[in-house]
């Protein structure tokens, strides 16, 4: 398994669809012999019991993939003439409510909600905002942009502009609209040299110029950027992270650090984020739900390497009750 994951290590995230499937290094696979009507009836019974049967709700919804959960919601509506999400909201509370409602969203809806949550309230949570933007493919970000308008009646780009400022605004908009313009068919050594020089020159003058950094980091694929950043480190004799910390400040520095940190390996970046924030339930939920059908196996392996303890065991220790049950179902199994 580890050899397989290594072969996928530097791939950029694949576009999500409503019908994700096993084989993409996710942990949640389609439930065999799936029957949406049977599941809907069980869920109806669980919701109508005096003290809602939360165990049944968690057991069913965390053991079906996203496409199957959408079918269950449709069958529940046909059965009861009611929507499933409001019924779940009424029966649940707190973090478990947030997790189960997240599972019932399509991938693009879930990304849109995570982006909106990062900008709601007093002040923007730039770290959470960047963590979503930097770990999604161009297609996933296009899908999230459409879902954002459908869910909130607002334009994501406009909200990003109003919640950020100056060069940081330019960076987040460039990430949102990122296009990998370099040729993926061959290694373009001339472009690598050109990009290394542009990044180095931008931080060598008296006035630091973030424009080349924004342009290069948001218009190249991860394989090309790994070569560029490695060459830049050799040239400067320091890590790219140190270069960014030394020459940029504020939200822009955070943005570049997050982007540079996610380029070599998104699963490693997410494992580090989980390790640093394992007690933050909403953050843990966000990663597990968002990546459960995409690359959570890779995240698990990186977490095990990073901490010498499995993500499964960590979740077992940090969470209790139905929340533990739900998170462990998404994580799926131990890594010995």
mmCIF file of N, CA and C in Angstrom, residues 54 88-102 117 281-282 285 289 319 322-323:
data_model
loop_
_atom_site.group_PDB
_atom_site.id
_atom_site.type_symbol
_atom_site.label_atom_id
_atom_site.label_comp_id
_atom_site.label_asym_id
_atom_site.label_seq_id
_atom_site.Cartn_x
_atom_site.Cartn_y
_atom_site.Cartn_z
ATOM 1 N N UNK A 54 -29.244 7.808 17.307
ATOM 2 C CA UNK A 54 -28.106 8.456 16.658
ATOM 3 C C UNK A 54 -27.129 7.434 16.103
ATOM 4 N N UNK A 88 -32.336 15.792 10.232
ATOM 5 C CA UNK A 88 -31.072 15.514 10.918
ATOM 6 C C UNK A 88 -30.707 16.667 11.850
ATOM 7 N N UNK A 89 -30.925 17.881 11.369
ATOM 8 C CA UNK A 89 -30.605 19.079 12.164
ATOM 9 C C UNK A 89 -31.418 19.118 13.460
ATOM 10 N N UNK A 90 -32.661 18.684 13.361
ATOM 11 C CA UNK A 90 -33.545 18.670 14.537
ATOM 12 C C UNK A 90 -33.119 17.590 15.532
ATOM 13 N N UNK A 91 -32.637 16.462 15.016
ATOM 14 C CA UNK A 91 -32.307 15.317 15.875
ATOM 15 C C UNK A 91 -30.927 15.416 16.506
ATOM 16 N N UNK A 92 -30.034 16.176 15.878
ATOM 17 C CA UNK A 92 -28.638 16.223 16.321
ATOM 18 C C UNK A 92 -28.274 17.609 16.838
ATOM 19 N N UNK A 93 -27.081 17.719 17.386
ATOM 20 C CA UNK A 93 -26.613 19.024 17.865
ATOM 21 C C UNK A 93 -25.092 19.063 17.856
ATOM 22 N N UNK A 94 -24.554 20.259 17.965
ATOM 23 C CA UNK A 94 -23.108 20.445 18.106
ATOM 24 C C UNK A 94 -22.291 19.936 16.936
ATOM 25 N N UNK A 95 -21.132 19.416 17.266
ATOM 26 C CA UNK A 95 -20.200 18.963 16.245
ATOM 27 C C UNK A 95 -20.722 17.810 15.418
ATOM 28 N N UNK A 96 -21.494 16.911 16.052
ATOM 29 C CA UNK A 96 -22.030 15.771 15.309
ATOM 30 C C UNK A 96 -23.049 16.234 14.265
ATOM 31 N N UNK A 97 -23.850 17.227 14.621
ATOM 32 C CA UNK A 97 -24.794 17.800 13.658
ATOM 33 C C UNK A 97 -24.037 18.376 12.463
ATOM 34 N N UNK A 98 -22.973 19.123 12.756
ATOM 35 C CA UNK A 98 -22.163 19.738 11.704
ATOM 36 C C UNK A 98 -21.565 18.664 10.779
ATOM 37 N N UNK A 99 -21.082 17.580 11.378
ATOM 38 C CA UNK A 99 -20.458 16.515 10.594
ATOM 39 C C UNK A 99 -21.479 15.819 9.696
ATOM 40 N N UNK A 100 -22.625 15.465 10.245
ATOM 41 C CA UNK A 100 -23.622 14.717 9.477
ATOM 42 C C UNK A 100 -24.222 15.573 8.353
ATOM 43 N N UNK A 101 -24.425 16.849 8.628
ATOM 44 C CA UNK A 101 -24.935 17.733 7.569
ATOM 45 C C UNK A 101 -23.874 17.913 6.478
ATOM 46 N N UNK A 102 -22.598 17.933 6.882
ATOM 47 C CA UNK A 102 -21.515 18.013 5.901
ATOM 48 C C UNK A 102 -21.490 16.798 4.999
ATOM 49 N N UNK A 117 -17.641 29.641 5.658
ATOM 50 C CA UNK A 117 -17.391 29.649 7.103
ATOM 51 C C UNK A 117 -16.093 30.378 7.446
ATOM 52 N N UNK A 281 -12.382 20.124 16.340
ATOM 53 C CA UNK A 281 -13.314 19.207 15.694
ATOM 54 C C UNK A 281 -13.733 19.611 14.301
ATOM 55 N N UNK A 282 -14.040 20.886 14.092
ATOM 56 C CA UNK A 282 -14.528 21.322 12.782
ATOM 57 C C UNK A 282 -13.447 21.185 11.716
ATOM 58 N N UNK A 285 -13.064 17.382 10.990
ATOM 59 C CA UNK A 285 -14.210 16.968 10.181
ATOM 60 C C UNK A 285 -14.054 17.412 8.733
ATOM 61 N N UNK A 289 -14.061 14.622 5.824
ATOM 62 C CA UNK A 289 -15.187 14.580 4.883
ATOM 63 C C UNK A 289 -14.713 14.896 3.473
ATOM 64 N N UNK A 319 -11.484 11.687 20.707
ATOM 65 C CA UNK A 319 -12.932 11.880 20.588
ATOM 66 C C UNK A 319 -13.685 10.717 21.229
ATOM 67 N N UNK A 322 -20.602 9.167 19.797
ATOM 68 C CA UNK A 322 -20.993 9.107 18.388
ATOM 69 C C UNK A 322 -20.039 9.883 17.485
ATOM 70 N N UNK A 323 -19.437 10.953 18.019
ATOM 71 C CA UNK A 323 -18.462 11.692 17.215
ATOM 72 C C UNK A 323 -17.266 10.801 16.890
#
